[in-house]
Short mmCIF file of C-alpha atoms in Angstrom, two decimals:
data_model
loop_
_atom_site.label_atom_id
_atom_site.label_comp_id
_atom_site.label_asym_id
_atom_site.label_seq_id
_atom_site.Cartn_x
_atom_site.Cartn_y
_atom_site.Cartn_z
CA UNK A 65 -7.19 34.34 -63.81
CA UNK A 66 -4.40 32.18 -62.42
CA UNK A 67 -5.33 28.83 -61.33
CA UNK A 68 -5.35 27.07 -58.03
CA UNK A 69 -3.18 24.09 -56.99
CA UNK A 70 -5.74 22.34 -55.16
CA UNK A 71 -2.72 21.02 -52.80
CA UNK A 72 -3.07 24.25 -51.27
CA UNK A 73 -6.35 23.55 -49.57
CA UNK A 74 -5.25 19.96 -48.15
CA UNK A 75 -5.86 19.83 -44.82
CA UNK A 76 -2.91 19.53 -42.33
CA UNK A 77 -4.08 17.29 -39.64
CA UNK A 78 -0.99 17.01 -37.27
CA UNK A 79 1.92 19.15 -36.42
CA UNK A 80 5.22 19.40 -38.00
CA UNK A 81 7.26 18.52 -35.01
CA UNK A 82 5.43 15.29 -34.95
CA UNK A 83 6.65 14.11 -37.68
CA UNK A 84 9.72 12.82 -36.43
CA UNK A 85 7.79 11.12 -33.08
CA UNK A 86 7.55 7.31 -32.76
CA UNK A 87 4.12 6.59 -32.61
CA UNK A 88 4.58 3.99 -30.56
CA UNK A 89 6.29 6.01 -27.86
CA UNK A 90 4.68 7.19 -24.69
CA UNK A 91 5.17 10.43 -22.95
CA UNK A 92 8.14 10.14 -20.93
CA UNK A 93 6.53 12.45 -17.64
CA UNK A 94 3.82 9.59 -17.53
CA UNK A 95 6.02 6.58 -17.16
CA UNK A 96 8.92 7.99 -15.07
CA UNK A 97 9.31 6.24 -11.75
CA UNK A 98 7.17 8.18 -9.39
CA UNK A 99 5.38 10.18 -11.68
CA UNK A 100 1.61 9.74 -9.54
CA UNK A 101 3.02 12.00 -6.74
CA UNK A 102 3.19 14.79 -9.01
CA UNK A 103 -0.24 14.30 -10.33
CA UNK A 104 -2.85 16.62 -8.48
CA UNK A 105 -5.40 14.23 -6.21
CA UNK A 106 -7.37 17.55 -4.80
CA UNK A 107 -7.38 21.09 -5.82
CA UNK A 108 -8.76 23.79 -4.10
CA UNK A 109 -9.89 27.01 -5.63
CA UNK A 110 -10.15 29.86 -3.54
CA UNK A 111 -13.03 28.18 -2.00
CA UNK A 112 -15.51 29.89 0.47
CA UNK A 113 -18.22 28.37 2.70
CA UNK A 114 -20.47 30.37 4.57
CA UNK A 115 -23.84 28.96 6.39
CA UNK A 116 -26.48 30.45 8.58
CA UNK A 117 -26.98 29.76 12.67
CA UNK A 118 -30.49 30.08 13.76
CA UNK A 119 -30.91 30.94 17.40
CA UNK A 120 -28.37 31.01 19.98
CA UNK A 121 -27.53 35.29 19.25
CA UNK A 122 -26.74 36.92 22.75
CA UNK A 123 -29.10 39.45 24.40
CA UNK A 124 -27.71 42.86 25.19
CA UNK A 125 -29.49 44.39 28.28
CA UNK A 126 -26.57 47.45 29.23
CA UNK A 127 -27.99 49.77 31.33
CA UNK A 128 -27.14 52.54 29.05
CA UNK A 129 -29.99 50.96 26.43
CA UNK A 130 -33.36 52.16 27.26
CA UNK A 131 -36.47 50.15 27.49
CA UNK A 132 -37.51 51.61 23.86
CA UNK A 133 -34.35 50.62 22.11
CA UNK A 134 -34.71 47.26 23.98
CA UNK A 135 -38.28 46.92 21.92
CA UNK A 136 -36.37 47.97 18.67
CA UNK A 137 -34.02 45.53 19.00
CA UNK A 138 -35.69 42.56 20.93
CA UNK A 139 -36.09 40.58 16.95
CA UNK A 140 -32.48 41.41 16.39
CA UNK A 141 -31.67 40.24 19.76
CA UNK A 142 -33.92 37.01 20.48
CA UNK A 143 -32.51 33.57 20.76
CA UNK A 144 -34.37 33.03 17.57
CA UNK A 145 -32.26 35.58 15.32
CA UNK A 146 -30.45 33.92 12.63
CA UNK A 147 -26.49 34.90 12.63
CA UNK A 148 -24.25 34.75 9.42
CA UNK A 149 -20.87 32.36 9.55
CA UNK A 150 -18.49 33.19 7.03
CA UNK A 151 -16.28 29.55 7.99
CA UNK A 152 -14.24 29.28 5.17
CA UNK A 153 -12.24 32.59 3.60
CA UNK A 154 -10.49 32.49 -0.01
CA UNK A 155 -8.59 28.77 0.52
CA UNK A 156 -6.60 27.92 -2.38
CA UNK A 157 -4.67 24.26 -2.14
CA UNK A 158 -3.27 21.71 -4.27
CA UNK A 159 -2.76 18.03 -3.04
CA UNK A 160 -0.85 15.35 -5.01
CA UNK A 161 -0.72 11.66 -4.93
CA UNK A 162 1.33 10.28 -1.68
CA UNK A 163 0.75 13.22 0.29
CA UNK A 164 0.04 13.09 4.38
CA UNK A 165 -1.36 16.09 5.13
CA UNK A 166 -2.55 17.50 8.45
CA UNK A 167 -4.80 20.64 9.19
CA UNK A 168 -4.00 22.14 12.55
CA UNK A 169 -5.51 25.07 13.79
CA UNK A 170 -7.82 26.33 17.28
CA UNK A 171 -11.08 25.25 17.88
CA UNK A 172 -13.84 27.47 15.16
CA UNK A 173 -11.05 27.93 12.72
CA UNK A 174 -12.79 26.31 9.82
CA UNK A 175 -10.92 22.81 10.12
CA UNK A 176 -13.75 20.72 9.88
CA UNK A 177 -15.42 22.61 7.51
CA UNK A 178 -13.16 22.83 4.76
CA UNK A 179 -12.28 18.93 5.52
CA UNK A 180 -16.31 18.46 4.78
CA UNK A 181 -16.15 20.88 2.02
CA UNK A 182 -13.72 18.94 0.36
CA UNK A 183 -15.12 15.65 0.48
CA UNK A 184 -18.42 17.20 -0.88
CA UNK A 185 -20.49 16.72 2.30
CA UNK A 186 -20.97 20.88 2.48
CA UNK A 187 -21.79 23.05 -0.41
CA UNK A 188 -19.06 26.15 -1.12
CA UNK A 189 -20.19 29.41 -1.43
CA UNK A 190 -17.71 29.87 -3.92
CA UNK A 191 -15.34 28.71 -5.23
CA UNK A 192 -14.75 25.14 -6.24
CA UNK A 193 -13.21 21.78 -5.12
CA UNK A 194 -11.40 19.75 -7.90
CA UNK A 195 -10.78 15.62 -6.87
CA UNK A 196 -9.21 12.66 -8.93
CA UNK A 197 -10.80 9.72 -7.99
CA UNK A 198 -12.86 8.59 -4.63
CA UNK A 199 -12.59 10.38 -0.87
CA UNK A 200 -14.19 8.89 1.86
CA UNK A 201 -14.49 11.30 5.23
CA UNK A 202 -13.74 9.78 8.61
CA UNK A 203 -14.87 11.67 11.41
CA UNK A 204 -15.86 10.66 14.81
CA UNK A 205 -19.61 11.62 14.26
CA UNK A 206 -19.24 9.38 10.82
CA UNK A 207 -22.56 7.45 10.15
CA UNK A 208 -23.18 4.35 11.49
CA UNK A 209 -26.59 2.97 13.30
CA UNK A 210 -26.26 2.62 16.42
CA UNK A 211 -29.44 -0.20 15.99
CA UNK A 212 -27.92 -2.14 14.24
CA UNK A 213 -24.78 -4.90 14.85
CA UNK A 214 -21.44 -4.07 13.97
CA UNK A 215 -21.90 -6.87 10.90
CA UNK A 216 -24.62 -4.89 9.43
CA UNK A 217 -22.64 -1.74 9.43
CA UNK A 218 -19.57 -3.52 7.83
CA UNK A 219 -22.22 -4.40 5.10
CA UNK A 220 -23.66 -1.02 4.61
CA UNK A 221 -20.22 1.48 5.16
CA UNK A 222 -18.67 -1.10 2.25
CA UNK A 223 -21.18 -1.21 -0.38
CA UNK A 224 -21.49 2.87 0.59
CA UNK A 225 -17.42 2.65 -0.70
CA UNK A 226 -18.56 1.06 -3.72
CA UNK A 227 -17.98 -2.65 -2.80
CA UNK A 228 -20.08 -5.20 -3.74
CA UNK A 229 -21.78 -7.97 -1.41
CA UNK A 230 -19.06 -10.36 -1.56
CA UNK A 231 -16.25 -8.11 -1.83
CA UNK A 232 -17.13 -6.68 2.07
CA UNK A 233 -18.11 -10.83 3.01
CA UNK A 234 -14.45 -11.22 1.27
CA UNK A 235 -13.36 -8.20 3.61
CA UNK A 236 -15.42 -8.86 6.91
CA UNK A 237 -12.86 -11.06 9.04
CA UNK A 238 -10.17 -8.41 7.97
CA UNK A 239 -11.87 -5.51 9.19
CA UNK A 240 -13.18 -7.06 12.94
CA UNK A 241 -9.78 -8.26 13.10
CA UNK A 242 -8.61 -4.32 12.71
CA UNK A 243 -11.23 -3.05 14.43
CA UNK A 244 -10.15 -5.80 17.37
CA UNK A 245 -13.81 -6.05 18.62
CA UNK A 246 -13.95 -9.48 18.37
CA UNK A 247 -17.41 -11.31 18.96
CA UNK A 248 -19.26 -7.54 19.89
CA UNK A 249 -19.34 -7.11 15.97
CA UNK A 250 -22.35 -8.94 16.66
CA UNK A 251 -23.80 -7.15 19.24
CA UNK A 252 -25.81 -3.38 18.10
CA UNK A 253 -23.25 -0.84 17.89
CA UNK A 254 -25.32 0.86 21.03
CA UNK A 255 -23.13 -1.10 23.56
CA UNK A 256 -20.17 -0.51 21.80
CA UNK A 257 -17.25 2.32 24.03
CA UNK A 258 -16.82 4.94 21.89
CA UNK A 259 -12.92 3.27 21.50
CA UNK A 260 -14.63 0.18 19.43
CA UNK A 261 -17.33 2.19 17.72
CA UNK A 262 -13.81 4.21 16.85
CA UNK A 263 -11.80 1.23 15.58
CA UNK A 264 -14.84 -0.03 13.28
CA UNK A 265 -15.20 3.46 11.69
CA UNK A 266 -11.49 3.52 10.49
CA UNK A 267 -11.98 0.20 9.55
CA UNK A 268 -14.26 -0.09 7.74
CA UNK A 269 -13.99 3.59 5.73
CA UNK A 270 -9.93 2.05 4.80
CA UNK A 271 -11.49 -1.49 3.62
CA UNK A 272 -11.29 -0.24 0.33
CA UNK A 273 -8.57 1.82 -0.37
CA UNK A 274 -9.60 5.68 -1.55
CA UNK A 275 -8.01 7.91 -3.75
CA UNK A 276 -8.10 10.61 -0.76
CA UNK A 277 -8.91 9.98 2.64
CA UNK A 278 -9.82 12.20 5.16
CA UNK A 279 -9.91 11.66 8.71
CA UNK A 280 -11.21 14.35 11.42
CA UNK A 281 -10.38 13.65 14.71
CA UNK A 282 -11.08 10.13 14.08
CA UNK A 283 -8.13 8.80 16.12
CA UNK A 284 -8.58 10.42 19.33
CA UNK A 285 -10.22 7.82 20.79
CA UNK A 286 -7.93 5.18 19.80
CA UNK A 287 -5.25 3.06 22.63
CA UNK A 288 -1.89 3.49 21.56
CA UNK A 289 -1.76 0.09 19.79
CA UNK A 290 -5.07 1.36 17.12
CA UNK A 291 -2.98 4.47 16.63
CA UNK A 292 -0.18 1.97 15.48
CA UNK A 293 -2.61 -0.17 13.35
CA UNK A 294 -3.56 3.27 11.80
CA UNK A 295 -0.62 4.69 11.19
CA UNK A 296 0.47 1.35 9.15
CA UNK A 297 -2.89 1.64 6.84
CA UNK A 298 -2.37 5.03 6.34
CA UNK A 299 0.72 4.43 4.70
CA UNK A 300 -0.25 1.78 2.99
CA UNK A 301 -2.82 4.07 1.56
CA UNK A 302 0.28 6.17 0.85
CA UNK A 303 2.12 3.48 -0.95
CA UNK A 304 -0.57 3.02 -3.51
CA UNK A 305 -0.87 6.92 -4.43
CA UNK A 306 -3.49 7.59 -2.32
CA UNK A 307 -3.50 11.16 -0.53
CA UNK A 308 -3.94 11.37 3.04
CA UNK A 309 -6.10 14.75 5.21
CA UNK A 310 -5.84 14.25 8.83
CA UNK A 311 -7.25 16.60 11.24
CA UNK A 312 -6.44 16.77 14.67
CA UNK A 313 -5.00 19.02 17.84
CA UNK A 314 -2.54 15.86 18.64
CA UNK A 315 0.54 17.33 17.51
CA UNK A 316 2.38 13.84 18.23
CA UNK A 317 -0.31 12.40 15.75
CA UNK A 318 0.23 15.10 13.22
CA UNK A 319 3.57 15.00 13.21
CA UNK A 320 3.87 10.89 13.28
CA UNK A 321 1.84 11.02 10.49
CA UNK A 322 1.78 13.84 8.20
CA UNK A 323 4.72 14.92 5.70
CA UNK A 324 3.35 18.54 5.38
CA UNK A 325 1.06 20.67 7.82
CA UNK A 326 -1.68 23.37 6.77
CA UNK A 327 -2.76 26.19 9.64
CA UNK A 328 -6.10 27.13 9.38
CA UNK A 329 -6.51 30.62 11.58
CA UNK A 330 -9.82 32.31 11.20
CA UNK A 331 -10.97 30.14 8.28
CA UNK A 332 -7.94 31.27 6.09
CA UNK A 333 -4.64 29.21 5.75
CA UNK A 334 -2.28 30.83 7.44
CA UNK A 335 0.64 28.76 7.01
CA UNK A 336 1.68 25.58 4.89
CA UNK A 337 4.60 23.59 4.82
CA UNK A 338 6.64 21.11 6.01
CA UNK A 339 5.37 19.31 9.32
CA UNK A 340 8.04 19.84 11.73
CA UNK A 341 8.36 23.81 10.59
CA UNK A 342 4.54 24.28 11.00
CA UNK A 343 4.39 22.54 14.26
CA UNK A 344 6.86 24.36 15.52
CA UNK A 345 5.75 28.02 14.47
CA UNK A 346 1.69 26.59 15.29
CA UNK A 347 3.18 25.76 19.45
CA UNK A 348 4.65 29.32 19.67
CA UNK A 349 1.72 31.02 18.61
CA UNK A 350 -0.38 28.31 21.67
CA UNK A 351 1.93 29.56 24.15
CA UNK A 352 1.83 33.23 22.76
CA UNK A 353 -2.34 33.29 23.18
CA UNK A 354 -2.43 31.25 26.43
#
């Protein structure tokens, strides 16, 4: 029986190729200038969200339905019936870090709800939502208690971003200066228009910086100089690889904002690109359906 060089069973732990690798190198795609923006912030997997409406199903009384087929019907028919929405079809998307990015579409497109699905507020169907790092969702029905004074909801919105106690104290001047409501922050948020309660929202949701923000609607309600002011923090935000999701049927906001556009028609994307391309095919098809 011939024998066995035991150096035939050594394990080889590493690869060939590496042999000739400076192991105190780094990997030149991770310290190129820039290299963040190419890194994936959000990825979305052919994601679908459907949900259930109770109530609100339309009666059908044609006379050509007879008062028997009326009693078959009448639980399919009530204002009780439960209807099926299917809000969100197959969307597949891939943000990176520095992106603006608005989502245009008609009202009941799925906008909202694939801007909620994504921050993990609403549960897919299927499909699934990939994110590196934090998101915070801005939206003008974002929660904040009415009760309470504007300083108490600076408290609780920042320690909900993961501040501590003295980081938001630290923050707290900066943020009623933003929100320019002066001495109402506090007064409860009850008396506030719904321009302040507006400003405090983006305010305080941008005191700490997140990985992806995502604003619905948001800045409607702003004056022209708090559309400024936001505009500036957003691309701060920008500047420090953050990724940006605005929503909203201001075109001027969308396109003084946003780098690229998404078109959300019937709760699939129907178009995505650069802004002033989008915009531009998204008017036509306004004009086309008015």
């Amino acid at each position: 029986m011939a024998e066995t060089d035991p150096r035939d069973f050594d394990e080889v732990d590493h690869d060939p190729d590496d042999l000739d690798a400076d192991p105190g190198s780094e990997d030149p795609a991770l310290t190129a200038p820039g290299w963040e923006e190419n890194v994936p912030s959000i990825i979305v997997d052919d994601v679908h969200v459907r949900y259930r409406v109770f109530g609100g199903r339309k009666r059908s009384h044609g006379p050509e339905m007879g008062r028997f087929k009326r009693m078959l019907n009448r639980s399919r028919g009530h204002v009780g019936a439960v209807n099926h929405v299917h809000a969100v079809r197959g969307v597949s998307l891939v943000a990176h870090h520095g992106e603006s990015i608005g989502i245009i579409g008609m009202n009941g497109a799925g906008k909202s709800t694939l801007l909620r699905a994504m921050a993990g507020l609403m549960p897919t169907s299927s499909g699934a939502v990939y994110t590196a790092g934090t998101s915070s969702l801005l939206g003008v029905n974002a929660a904040l208690i009415k009760s309470l004074s504007g300083e108490r909801n600076i408290m609780i919105g920042g320690l909900a971003l993961g501040l501590t106690a003295s980081e938001v104290r630290e923050r707290f001047d900066d943020i009623v200066e933003f929100a320019g409501i002066g001495d109402f922050v506090y007064l409860p948020m009850s008396a506030y228009s719904s321009g302040m309660a507006a400003r405090l929202r983006f305010a305080i949701s941008t005191a700490a910086i997140p990985d992806v923000l995502m604003i619905d609607e948001a800045l409607a309600t702003g004056d022209a100089a708090f559309k400024a002011r936001s505009q500036q923090r957003i691309e701060e935000i920008r500047e420090h690889a953050g990724t940006v999701f605005l929503v909203s049927h201001s075109m001027r906001s969308i396109s003084d904002m946003c780098d690229r556009v998404i078109w959300i028609d019937h709760g699939e994307i129907r178009a995505d690109g650069p802004t002033k391309e989008i915009v531009k095919e998204y008017r036509k098809e306004l004009k086309r359906r008015s």
